Amino acid sequence: MTGTITLSDQSVLHIDARRHALRLSPGIGGAQIDLGLTVYRQARPPAADLPRSEDWPVMPIHERLRLSATLYVSTRNAQQDRRYLCRVDGEHLVTAILQQGSFQMRGFISDHQLRVIEEQRAGKRIWLILALEALQVVQDEGKPARFAQPTGELSFDVGAGEWADNLEDIEAGTYVELLVPLAGGADYADAVELLRDARGLLREGNVPSAIGQARKALEQVREAYGTQKAFADAVKKTPRQRTLAERWACMVEDLFSTMSGASHKDDVTREFEYTREDGAMLITATAGMLKRLSADHDLL
């Protein structure tokens, strides 16, 4: 959908996205986003078609404009559920004339924002929406120069494959983080808070305490699924004979048992040492189990 901005002299900027307009580049803690756009300026209609006015500003033929925008993203369409993403600015001043020209807008997206988009889009295309602003210097004849900031909007979709290719280029999958929705209101708020505590403790280098908090969060999964009983039945069978529910129960109980070594110091576990990488794996695995539980909320 082409965006338009009506300038002070009633001429109109037409702004559109180029083919494969999106490009992501690696950054520290995120990615630089570049948007390739086109622009041309349509002259104002003949004076006979407009109301008579003596106050139209006199604009230079090759006026240079600064274009910027607030960038929103939607995983549904351009009109619904748009979420703020970042600010983007024109890389250079734009000279908008009657012939179409190219320009680029640039901003920054954090790693966390990229992960949220991935979670919400669920393998589908996304929409990018630009709330455009054009900063221009207006020179009214016989009056001091002043600033004007007319606005417009441009939206375009980015295909699932194109988005995935960009993520691959910036190695966004190198670090994995699971987003755990709070299904059914605050049903899992306590468990999620324990995971947040675990993540904070891990950042501080307190690996055993971090694992201990994640273990407490996993207890809600054990209770909801009844994994202790299912595990007791499963170990009486060979692994090949176990049902899917029993195999999940084994995973939960084995995870719980592995984490218990960080909290309990008995004859076996007193020599256990957990690295930061061990802690990250166990916390992430717990988050995965809690995410699965939230999806099964209505089935239990």
PDB file of C-alpha atoms in Angstrom:
ATOM      1  CA  MET A   1       0.000   0.000   0.000  1.00  0.00           C
ATOM      2  CA  THR A   2       1.633   3.252  -1.149  1.00  0.00           C
ATOM      3  CA  GLY A   3       2.029   5.907   1.529  1.00  0.00           C
ATOM      4  CA  THR A   4       1.310   9.557   0.822  1.00  0.00           C
ATOM      5  CA  ILE A   5       2.300  12.779   2.582  1.00  0.00           C
ATOM      6  CA  THR A   6       0.702  16.049   1.562  1.00  0.00           C
ATOM      7  CA  LEU A   7       3.269  18.853   1.836  1.00  0.00           C
ATOM      8  CA  SER A   8       2.652  22.510   2.619  1.00  0.00           C
ATOM      9  CA  ASP A   9       2.418  23.542  -1.052  1.00  0.00           C
ATOM     10  CA  GLN A  10      -0.242  20.826  -1.608  1.00  0.00           C
ATOM     11  CA  SER A  11       2.183  18.668  -3.596  1.00  0.00           C
ATOM     12  CA  VAL A  12       2.165  15.004  -2.547  1.00  0.00           C
ATOM     13  CA  LEU A  13       5.007  12.643  -1.691  1.00  0.00           C
ATOM     14  CA  HIS A  14       4.342   9.075  -2.841  1.00  0.00           C
ATOM     15  CA  ILE A  15       6.398   6.574  -0.818  1.00  0.00           C
ATOM     16  CA  ASP A  16       6.492   2.847  -1.473  1.00  0.00           C
ATOM     17  CA  ALA A  17       8.523  -0.206  -0.480  1.00  0.00           C
ATOM     18  CA  ARG A  18      10.967  -1.698  -2.941  1.00  0.00           C
ATOM     19  CA  ARG A  19      10.879  -5.408  -3.698  1.00  0.00           C
ATOM     20  CA  HIS A  20      12.579  -7.248  -0.817  1.00  0.00           C
ATOM     21  CA  ALA A  21      12.640  -3.967   1.091  1.00  0.00           C
ATOM     22  CA  LEU A  22      13.739  -5.471   4.418  1.00  0.00           C
ATOM     23  CA  ARG A  23      17.318  -6.173   5.381  1.00  0.00           C
ATOM     24  CA  LEU A  24      18.588  -7.135   8.857  1.00  0.00           C
ATOM     25  CA  SER A  25      22.267  -6.851   9.785  1.00  0.00           C
ATOM     26  CA  PRO A  26      24.011  -8.178  12.929  1.00  0.00           C
ATOM     27  CA  GLY A  27      24.350  -5.813  15.893  1.00  0.00           C
ATOM     28  CA  ILE A  28      25.247  -5.983  19.585  1.00  0.00           C
ATOM     29  CA  GLY A  29      22.182  -7.286  21.404  1.00  0.00           C
ATOM     30  CA  GLY A  30      20.015  -7.069  18.320  1.00  0.00           C
ATOM     31  CA  ALA A  31      19.966  -6.218  14.636  1.00  0.00           C
ATOM     32  CA  GLN A  32      20.093  -3.148  12.446  1.00  0.00           C
ATOM     33  CA  ILE A  33      17.018  -2.880  10.256  1.00  0.00           C
ATOM     34  CA  ASP A  34      17.227  -1.246   6.823  1.00  0.00           C
ATOM     35  CA  LEU A  35      14.134  -0.517   4.730  1.00  0.00           C
ATOM     36  CA  GLY A  36      14.568   0.162   1.018  1.00  0.00           C
ATOM     37  CA  LEU A  37      11.942   2.636  -0.180  1.00  0.00           C
ATOM     38  CA  THR A  38      11.096   4.729  -3.242  1.00  0.00           C
ATOM     39  CA  VAL A  39       9.756   8.282  -3.378  1.00  0.00           C
ATOM     40  CA  TYR A  40       8.542  10.804  -5.894  1.00  0.00           C
ATOM     41  CA  ARG A  41       6.767  14.129  -5.616  1.00  0.00           C
ATOM     42  CA  GLN A  42       3.523  14.814  -7.432  1.00  0.00           C
ATOM     43  CA  ALA A  43       2.986  18.488  -8.199  1.00  0.00           C
ATOM     44  CA  ARG A  44      -0.046  20.248  -6.745  1.00  0.00           C
ATOM     45  CA  PRO A  45      -3.191  20.277  -8.900  1.00  0.00           C
ATOM     46  CA  PRO A  46      -3.734  23.203 -11.267  1.00  0.00           C
ATOM     47  CA  ALA A  47      -4.817  26.339  -9.449  1.00  0.00           C
ATOM     48  CA  ALA A  48      -8.272  26.261 -11.072  1.00  0.00           C
ATOM     49  CA  ASP A  49      -9.034  23.005  -9.223  1.00  0.00           C
ATOM     50  CA  LEU A  50      -8.138  24.408  -5.822  1.00  0.00           C
ATOM     51  CA  PRO A  51      -9.677  27.036  -3.560  1.00  0.00           C
ATOM     52  CA  ARG A  52      -8.219  30.474  -4.177  1.00  0.00           C
ATOM     53  CA  SER A  53      -5.511  31.314  -1.653  1.00  0.00           C
ATOM     54  CA  GLU A  54      -2.771  33.891  -1.428  1.00  0.00           C
ATOM     55  CA  ASP A  55      -0.966  32.081   1.407  1.00  0.00           C
ATOM     56  CA  TRP A  56       0.550  29.095  -0.374  1.00  0.00           C
ATOM     57  CA  PRO A  57       4.197  28.802   0.548  1.00  0.00           C
ATOM     58  CA  VAL A  58       6.831  29.161  -2.141  1.00  0.00           C
ATOM     59  CA  MET A  59       8.837  25.910  -2.258  1.00  0.00           C
ATOM     60  CA  PRO A  60      12.248  25.417  -3.886  1.00  0.00           C
ATOM     61  CA  ILE A  61      12.243  23.118  -6.917  1.00  0.00           C
ATOM     62  CA  HIS A  62      14.694  20.657  -5.341  1.00  0.00           C
ATOM     63  CA  GLU A  63      13.652  20.863  -1.704  1.00  0.00           C
ATOM     64  CA  ARG A  64      15.539  18.531   0.636  1.00  0.00           C
ATOM     65  CA  LEU A  65      13.416  16.710   3.211  1.00  0.00           C
ATOM     66  CA  ARG A  66      14.249  14.699   6.311  1.00  0.00           C
ATOM     67  CA  LEU A  67      12.071  11.583   6.471  1.00  0.00           C
ATOM     68  CA  SER A  68      11.610   9.546   9.648  1.00  0.00           C
ATOM     69  CA  ALA A  69       9.002   7.122  10.933  1.00  0.00           C
ATOM     70  CA  THR A  70       7.703   5.091  13.830  1.00  0.00           C
ATOM     71  CA  LEU A  71       7.782   1.436  12.796  1.00  0.00           C
ATOM     72  CA  TYR A  72       5.023  -0.931  13.913  1.00  0.00           C
ATOM     73  CA  VAL A  73       4.654  -4.660  13.270  1.00  0.00           C
ATOM     74  CA  SER A  74       1.565  -6.851  13.016  1.00  0.00           C
ATOM     75  CA  THR A  75       1.281 -10.594  12.612  1.00  0.00           C
ATOM     76  CA  ARG A  76      -2.327 -10.312  11.364  1.00  0.00           C
ATOM     77  CA  ASN A  77      -2.695  -7.432   8.912  1.00  0.00           C
ATOM     78  CA  ALA A  78      -1.807  -3.771   8.529  1.00  0.00           C
ATOM     79  CA  GLN A  79      -4.898  -2.552  10.402  1.00  0.00           C
ATOM     80  CA  GLN A  80      -5.062  -4.920  13.384  1.00  0.00           C
ATOM     81  CA  ASP A  81      -2.865  -5.682  16.389  1.00  0.00           C
ATOM     82  CA  ARG A  82      -0.047  -3.397  15.354  1.00  0.00           C
ATOM     83  CA  ARG A  83       2.705  -3.226  17.973  1.00  0.00           C
ATOM     84  CA  TYR A  84       5.447  -0.629  18.349  1.00  0.00           C
ATOM     85  CA  LEU A  85       8.826  -1.890  17.127  1.00  0.00           C
ATOM     86  CA  CYS A  86      11.310   0.994  16.807  1.00  0.00           C
ATOM     87  CA  ARG A  87      12.104   4.366  15.271  1.00  0.00           C
ATOM     88  CA  VAL A  88      13.648   4.523  11.807  1.00  0.00           C
ATOM     89  CA  ASP A  89      15.246   7.511  10.109  1.00  0.00           C
ATOM     90  CA  GLY A  90      16.252   8.344   6.569  1.00  0.00           C
ATOM     91  CA  GLU A  91      19.923   7.610   6.007  1.00  0.00           C
ATOM     92  CA  HIS A  92      20.252  10.901   4.083  1.00  0.00           C
ATOM     93  CA  LEU A  93      18.152  13.942   3.309  1.00  0.00           C
ATOM     94  CA  VAL A  94      15.757  13.194   0.463  1.00  0.00           C
ATOM     95  CA  THR A  95      15.413  15.380  -2.621  1.00  0.00           C
ATOM     96  CA  ALA A  96      11.894  14.543  -3.754  1.00  0.00           C
ATOM     97  CA  ILE A  97      11.269  15.442  -7.401  1.00  0.00           C
ATOM     98  CA  LEU A  98       8.828  14.375 -10.098  1.00  0.00           C
ATOM     99  CA  GLN A  99      10.960  11.345 -11.027  1.00  0.00           C
ATOM    100  CA  GLN A 100      10.997   8.307  -8.730  1.00  0.00           C
ATOM    101  CA  GLY A 101      14.099   7.957  -6.575  1.00  0.00           C
ATOM    102  CA  SER A 102      15.337   5.538  -3.908  1.00  0.00           C
ATOM    103  CA  PHE A 103      16.185   6.103  -0.275  1.00  0.00           C
ATOM    104  CA  GLN A 104      16.774   4.015   2.830  1.00  0.00           C
ATOM    105  CA  MET A 105      15.520   4.171   6.401  1.00  0.00           C
ATOM    106  CA  ARG A 106      17.427   2.626   9.275  1.00  0.00           C
ATOM    107  CA  GLY A 107      16.740   1.618  12.884  1.00  0.00           C
ATOM    108  CA  PHE A 108      17.589  -1.003  15.531  1.00  0.00           C
ATOM    109  CA  ILE A 109      15.666  -4.022  16.852  1.00  0.00           C
ATOM    110  CA  SER A 110      16.702  -5.915  19.986  1.00  0.00           C
ATOM    111  CA  ASP A 111      17.200  -9.684  20.145  1.00  0.00           C
ATOM    112  CA  HIS A 112      14.222  -9.947  22.494  1.00  0.00           C
ATOM    113  CA  GLN A 113      11.970  -8.112  20.045  1.00  0.00           C
ATOM    114  CA  LEU A 114      13.020 -10.518  17.302  1.00  0.00           C
ATOM    115  CA  ARG A 115      12.164 -13.495  19.499  1.00  0.00           C
ATOM    116  CA  VAL A 116       8.740 -12.039  20.333  1.00  0.00           C
ATOM    117  CA  ILE A 117       8.005 -11.530  16.633  1.00  0.00           C
ATOM    118  CA  GLU A 118       9.042 -15.125  15.923  1.00  0.00           C
ATOM    119  CA  GLU A 119       6.748 -16.398  18.653  1.00  0.00           C
ATOM    120  CA  GLN A 120       3.783 -14.358  17.471  1.00  0.00           C
ATOM    121  CA  ARG A 121       4.096 -14.868  13.726  1.00  0.00           C
ATOM    122  CA  ALA A 122       4.240 -18.699  14.117  1.00  0.00           C
ATOM    123  CA  GLY A 123       5.869 -19.232  10.727  1.00  0.00           C
ATOM    124  CA  LYS A 124       3.594 -16.818   8.834  1.00  0.00           C
ATOM    125  CA  ARG A 125       4.186 -13.489   7.114  1.00  0.00           C
ATOM    126  CA  ILE A 126       4.281 -10.204   9.003  1.00  0.00           C
ATOM    127  CA  TRP A 127       3.198  -6.653   8.220  1.00  0.00           C
ATOM    128  CA  LEU A 128       5.411  -3.608   8.713  1.00  0.00           C
ATOM    129  CA  ILE A 129       3.655  -0.268   9.178  1.00  0.00           C
ATOM    130  CA  LEU A 130       5.502   3.051   8.929  1.00  0.00           C
ATOM    131  CA  ALA A 131       3.948   6.136  10.535  1.00  0.00           C
ATOM    132  CA  LEU A 132       5.838   8.603   8.344  1.00  0.00           C
ATOM    133  CA  GLU A 133       6.948  12.139   9.135  1.00  0.00           C
ATOM    134  CA  ALA A 134       8.505  14.622   6.698  1.00  0.00           C
ATOM    135  CA  LEU A 135      10.400  17.536   8.243  1.00  0.00           C
ATOM    136  CA  GLN A 136      10.495  20.484   5.856  1.00  0.00           C
ATOM    137  CA  VAL A 137      11.465  24.132   6.008  1.00  0.00           C
ATOM    138  CA  VAL A 138       8.569  26.262   4.766  1.00  0.00           C
ATOM    139  CA  GLN A 139       9.285  29.695   3.312  1.00  0.00           C
ATOM    140  CA  ASP A 140       6.112  31.780   3.033  1.00  0.00           C
ATOM    141  CA  GLU A 141       6.618  34.714   0.750  1.00  0.00           C
ATOM    142  CA  GLY A 142       7.481  37.779   2.790  1.00  0.00           C
ATOM    143  CA  LYS A 143       7.512  35.855   6.095  1.00  0.00           C
ATOM    144  CA  PRO A 144      10.236  34.175   8.221  1.00  0.00           C
ATOM    145  CA  ALA A 145      11.018  30.528   7.465  1.00  0.00           C
ATOM    146  CA  ARG A 146       9.305  27.944   9.665  1.00  0.00           C
ATOM    147  CA  PHE A 147       9.258  24.175  10.148  1.00  0.00           C
ATOM    148  CA  ALA A 148       6.395  21.906   9.098  1.00  0.00           C
ATOM    149  CA  GLN A 149       6.023  18.185   9.790  1.00  0.00           C
ATOM    150  CA  PRO A 150       3.291  16.622   7.630  1.00  0.00           C
ATOM    151  CA  THR A 151       2.596  12.933   8.160  1.00  0.00           C
ATOM    152  CA  GLY A 152       1.413   9.835   6.305  1.00  0.00           C
ATOM    153  CA  GLU A 153       1.410   6.035   6.547  1.00  0.00           C
ATOM    154  CA  LEU A 154       2.928   3.194   4.547  1.00  0.00           C
ATOM    155  CA  SER A 155       2.349  -0.524   5.136  1.00  0.00           C
ATOM    156  CA  PHE A 156       3.689  -3.610   3.379  1.00  0.00           C
ATOM    157  CA  ASP A 157       4.017  -7.311   4.102  1.00  0.00           C
ATOM    158  CA  VAL A 158       7.173  -9.384   4.458  1.00  0.00           C
ATOM    159  CA  GLY A 159       6.838 -13.023   3.407  1.00  0.00           C
ATOM    160  CA  ALA A 160       7.633 -15.820   5.842  1.00  0.00           C
ATOM    161  CA  GLY A 161      10.581 -17.001   3.756  1.00  0.00           C
ATOM    162  CA  GLU A 162      12.042 -13.508   3.392  1.00  0.00           C
ATOM    163  CA  TRP A 163      11.796 -12.902   7.139  1.00  0.00           C
ATOM    164  CA  ALA A 164      13.380 -16.291   7.908  1.00  0.00           C
ATOM    165  CA  ASP A 165      16.253 -15.593   5.498  1.00  0.00           C
ATOM    166  CA  ASN A 166      16.967 -12.313   7.269  1.00  0.00           C
ATOM    167  CA  LEU A 167      16.981 -14.005  10.673  1.00  0.00           C
ATOM    168  CA  GLU A 168      19.395 -16.620   9.375  1.00  0.00           C
ATOM    169  CA  ASP A 169      21.736 -13.887   8.141  1.00  0.00           C
ATOM    170  CA  ILE A 170      21.988 -12.349  11.606  1.00  0.00           C
ATOM    171  CA  GLU A 171      22.205 -15.713  13.390  1.00  0.00           C
ATOM    172  CA  ALA A 172      19.195 -14.811  15.522  1.00  0.00           C
ATOM    173  CA  GLY A 173      18.756 -18.476  16.407  1.00  0.00           C
ATOM    174  CA  THR A 174      22.120 -18.669  18.175  1.00  0.00           C
ATOM    175  CA  TYR A 175      20.471 -17.780  21.490  1.00  0.00           C
ATOM    176  CA  VAL A 176      17.216 -19.502  22.386  1.00  0.00           C
ATOM    177  CA  GLU A 177      14.629 -18.103  24.770  1.00  0.00           C
ATOM    178  CA  LEU A 178      11.144 -19.481  25.291  1.00  0.00           C
ATOM    179  CA  LEU A 179       8.210 -17.168  25.924  1.00  0.00           C
ATOM    180  CA  VAL A 180       5.804 -18.646  28.481  1.00  0.00           C
ATOM    181  CA  PRO A 181       2.242 -17.290  28.191  1.00  0.00           C
ATOM    182  CA  LEU A 182       0.140 -17.028  31.347  1.00  0.00           C
ATOM    183  CA  ALA A 183      -2.831 -19.049  30.123  1.00  0.00           C
ATOM    184  CA  GLY A 184      -5.970 -18.767  32.166  1.00  0.00           C
ATOM    185  CA  GLY A 185      -5.057 -15.476  33.792  1.00  0.00           C
ATOM    186  CA  ALA A 186      -2.644 -15.867  36.699  1.00  0.00           C
ATOM    187  CA  ASP A 187      -2.728 -19.673  36.780  1.00  0.00           C
ATOM    188  CA  TYR A 188       1.028 -19.963  36.283  1.00  0.00           C
ATOM    189  CA  ALA A 189       2.120 -16.577  37.595  1.00  0.00           C
ATOM    190  CA  ASP A 190       3.976 -18.067  40.554  1.00  0.00           C
ATOM    191  CA  ALA A 191       5.863 -20.540  38.383  1.00  0.00           C
ATOM    192  CA  VAL A 192       6.781 -17.851  35.850  1.00  0.00           C
ATOM    193  CA  GLU A 193       7.989 -15.585  38.656  1.00  0.00           C
ATOM    194  CA  LEU A 194      10.201 -18.415  39.885  1.00  0.00           C
ATOM    195  CA  LEU A 195      11.673 -18.726  36.383  1.00  0.00           C
ATOM    196  CA  ARG A 196      12.362 -14.987  36.333  1.00  0.00           C
ATOM    197  CA  ASP A 197      14.137 -15.344  39.670  1.00  0.00           C
ATOM    198  CA  ALA A 198      16.128 -18.259  38.268  1.00  0.00           C
ATOM    199  CA  ARG A 199      17.211 -16.216  35.248  1.00  0.00           C
ATOM    200  CA  GLY A 200      18.275 -13.328  37.489  1.00  0.00           C
ATOM    201  CA  LEU A 201      20.278 -15.621  39.769  1.00  0.00           C
ATOM    202  CA  LEU A 202      21.965 -17.198  36.764  1.00  0.00           C
ATOM    203  CA  ARG A 203      22.993 -13.750  35.484  1.00  0.00           C
ATOM    204  CA  GLU A 204      24.526 -13.082  38.903  1.00  0.00           C
ATOM    205  CA  GLY A 205      26.522 -16.325  38.656  1.00  0.00           C
ATOM    206  CA  ASN A 206      24.594 -18.122  41.422  1.00  0.00           C
ATOM    207  CA  VAL A 207      24.030 -21.336  39.482  1.00  0.00           C
ATOM    208  CA  PRO A 208      22.831 -23.678  42.287  1.00  0.00           C
ATOM    209  CA  SER A 209      20.207 -21.189  43.529  1.00  0.00           C
ATOM    210  CA  ALA A 210      19.065 -20.534  39.962  1.00  0.00           C
ATOM    211  CA  ILE A 211      18.530 -24.250  39.393  1.00  0.00           C
ATOM    212  CA  GLY A 212      16.735 -24.501  42.743  1.00  0.00           C
ATOM    213  CA  GLN A 213      14.205 -21.821  41.702  1.00  0.00           C
ATOM    214  CA  ALA A 214      13.598 -23.547  38.366  1.00  0.00           C
ATOM    215  CA  ARG A 215      13.036 -26.818  40.232  1.00  0.00           C
ATOM    216  CA  LYS A 216      10.295 -25.155  42.312  1.00  0.00           C
ATOM    217  CA  ALA A 217       8.624 -23.967  39.097  1.00  0.00           C
ATOM    218  CA  LEU A 218       8.706 -27.499  37.695  1.00  0.00           C
ATOM    219  CA  GLU A 219       6.757 -28.785  40.696  1.00  0.00           C
ATOM    220  CA  GLN A 220       3.618 -27.193  39.254  1.00  0.00           C
ATOM    221  CA  VAL A 221       4.116 -29.168  36.037  1.00  0.00           C
ATOM    222  CA  ARG A 222       4.557 -32.399  38.001  1.00  0.00           C
ATOM    223  CA  GLU A 223       1.372 -31.779  39.960  1.00  0.00           C
ATOM    224  CA  ALA A 224      -0.736 -30.796  36.927  1.00  0.00           C
ATOM    225  CA  TYR A 225       0.242 -33.817  34.847  1.00  0.00           C
ATOM    226  CA  GLY A 226       0.572 -36.313  37.700  1.00  0.00           C
ATOM    227  CA  THR A 227       3.999 -37.315  36.429  1.00  0.00           C
ATOM    228  CA  GLN A 228       5.135 -39.145  39.576  1.00  0.00           C
ATOM    229  CA  LYS A 229       2.502 -41.856  39.168  1.00  0.00           C
ATOM    230  CA  ALA A 230       2.964 -42.028  35.391  1.00  0.00           C
ATOM    231  CA  PHE A 231       6.717 -42.341  35.897  1.00  0.00           C
ATOM    232  CA  ALA A 232       6.276 -45.142  38.423  1.00  0.00           C
ATOM    233  CA  ASP A 233       4.198 -47.062  35.854  1.00  0.00           C
ATOM    234  CA  ALA A 234       6.614 -46.264  33.021  1.00  0.00           C
ATOM    235  CA  VAL A 235       9.746 -47.666  34.681  1.00  0.00           C
ATOM    236  CA  LYS A 236       8.047 -51.065  34.900  1.00  0.00           C
ATOM    237  CA  LYS A 237       8.085 -51.212  31.096  1.00  0.00           C
ATOM    238  CA  THR A 238      10.837 -51.178  28.525  1.00  0.00           C
ATOM    239  CA  PRO A 239      11.318 -47.735  26.897  1.00  0.00           C
ATOM    240  CA  ARG A 240       9.784 -49.002  23.647  1.00  0.00           C
ATOM    241  CA  GLN A 241       6.570 -50.027  25.438  1.00  0.00           C
ATOM    242  CA  ARG A 242       5.925 -46.675  27.107  1.00  0.00           C
ATOM    243  CA  THR A 243       3.027 -44.478  26.028  1.00  0.00           C
ATOM    244  CA  LEU A 244       3.628 -40.901  24.922  1.00  0.00           C
ATOM    245  CA  ALA A 245       2.274 -39.596  28.231  1.00  0.00           C
ATOM    246  CA  GLU A 246       4.656 -41.890  30.105  1.00  0.00           C
ATOM    247  CA  ARG A 247       7.594 -40.690  28.001  1.00  0.00           C
ATOM    248  CA  TRP A 248       6.747 -37.079  28.813  1.00  0.00           C
ATOM    249  CA  ALA A 249       6.466 -38.035  32.491  1.00  0.00           C
ATOM    250  CA  CYS A 250       9.939 -39.581  32.362  1.00  0.00           C
ATOM    251  CA  MET A 251      11.341 -36.376  30.907  1.00  0.00           C
ATOM    252  CA  VAL A 252       9.735 -34.259  33.628  1.00  0.00           C
ATOM    253  CA  GLU A 253      10.859 -36.552  36.457  1.00  0.00           C
ATOM    254  CA  ASP A 254      14.394 -36.887  35.066  1.00  0.00           C
ATOM    255  CA  LEU A 255      14.593 -33.090  34.758  1.00  0.00           C
ATOM    256  CA  PHE A 256      13.379 -32.716  38.340  1.00  0.00           C
ATOM    257  CA  SER A 257      15.860 -35.302  39.567  1.00  0.00           C
ATOM    258  CA  THR A 258      18.763 -33.631  37.745  1.00  0.00           C
ATOM    259  CA  MET A 259      17.912 -30.269  39.293  1.00  0.00           C
ATOM    260  CA  SER A 260      17.514 -31.773  42.764  1.00  0.00           C
ATOM    261  CA  GLY A 261      21.259 -32.349  42.857  1.00  0.00           C
ATOM    262  CA  ALA A 262      21.814 -28.600  43.094  1.00  0.00           C
ATOM    263  CA  SER A 263      19.676 -28.277  46.242  1.00  0.00           C
ATOM    264  CA  HIS A 264      20.316 -31.523  48.108  1.00  0.00           C
ATOM    265  CA  LYS A 265      23.789 -32.514  49.285  1.00  0.00           C
ATOM    266  CA  ASP A 266      23.601 -36.187  50.164  1.00  0.00           C
ATOM    267  CA  ASP A 267      26.253 -38.883  49.726  1.00  0.00           C
ATOM    268  CA  VAL A 268      25.662 -38.962  45.975  1.00  0.00           C
ATOM    269  CA  THR A 269      24.980 -35.331  45.132  1.00  0.00           C
ATOM    270  CA  ARG A 270      27.471 -33.514  47.379  1.00  0.00           C
ATOM    271  CA  GLU A 271      30.109 -33.702  44.656  1.00  0.00           C
ATOM    272  CA  PHE A 272      27.809 -32.449  41.911  1.00  0.00           C
ATOM    273  CA  GLU A 273      28.945 -29.264  40.196  1.00  0.00           C
ATOM    274  CA  TYR A 274      26.753 -27.401  37.727  1.00  0.00           C
ATOM    275  CA  THR A 275      28.145 -24.974  35.178  1.00  0.00           C
ATOM    276  CA  ARG A 276      26.420 -21.826  33.960  1.00  0.00           C
ATOM    277  CA  GLU A 277      25.621 -23.692  30.724  1.00  0.00           C
ATOM    278  CA  ASP A 278      24.023 -26.479  32.775  1.00  0.00           C
ATOM    279  CA  GLY A 279      21.881 -23.909  34.556  1.00  0.00           C
ATOM    280  CA  ALA A 280      20.803 -22.260  31.299  1.00  0.00           C
ATOM    281  CA  MET A 281      19.800 -25.624  29.839  1.00  0.00           C
ATOM    282  CA  LEU A 282      17.796 -26.669  32.912  1.00  0.00           C
ATOM    283  CA  ILE A 283      15.983 -23.318  33.168  1.00  0.00           C
ATOM    284  CA  THR A 284      15.158 -23.366  29.453  1.00  0.00           C
ATOM    285  CA  ALA A 285      13.910 -26.955  29.695  1.00  0.00           C
ATOM    286  CA  THR A 286      11.675 -25.963  32.617  1.00  0.00           C
ATOM    287  CA  ALA A 287      10.321 -23.023  30.608  1.00  0.00           C
ATOM    288  CA  GLY A 288       9.512 -25.439  27.799  1.00  0.00           C
ATOM    289  CA  MET A 289       7.600 -27.722  30.157  1.00  0.00           C
ATOM    290  CA  LEU A 290       5.654 -24.776  31.577  1.00  0.00           C
ATOM    291  CA  LYS A 291       4.849 -23.534  28.081  1.00  0.00           C
ATOM    292  CA  ARG A 292       3.516 -26.994  27.192  1.00  0.00           C
ATOM    293  CA  LEU A 293       1.400 -26.962  30.353  1.00  0.00           C
ATOM    294  CA  SER A 294      -0.118 -23.590  29.453  1.00  0.00           C
ATOM    295  CA  ALA A 295      -1.108 -24.997  26.036  1.00  0.00           C
ATOM    296  CA  ASP A 296      -2.726 -28.032  27.699  1.00  0.00           C
ATOM    297  CA  HIS A 297      -4.518 -25.887  30.282  1.00  0.00           C
ATOM    298  CA  ASP A 298      -8.028 -26.683  29.071  1.00  0.00           C
ATOM    299  CA  LEU A 299      -7.326 -30.410  28.675  1.00  0.00           C
ATOM    300  CA  LEU A 300      -6.295 -31.103  32.258  1.00  0.00           C
TER     301      LEU A 300
END
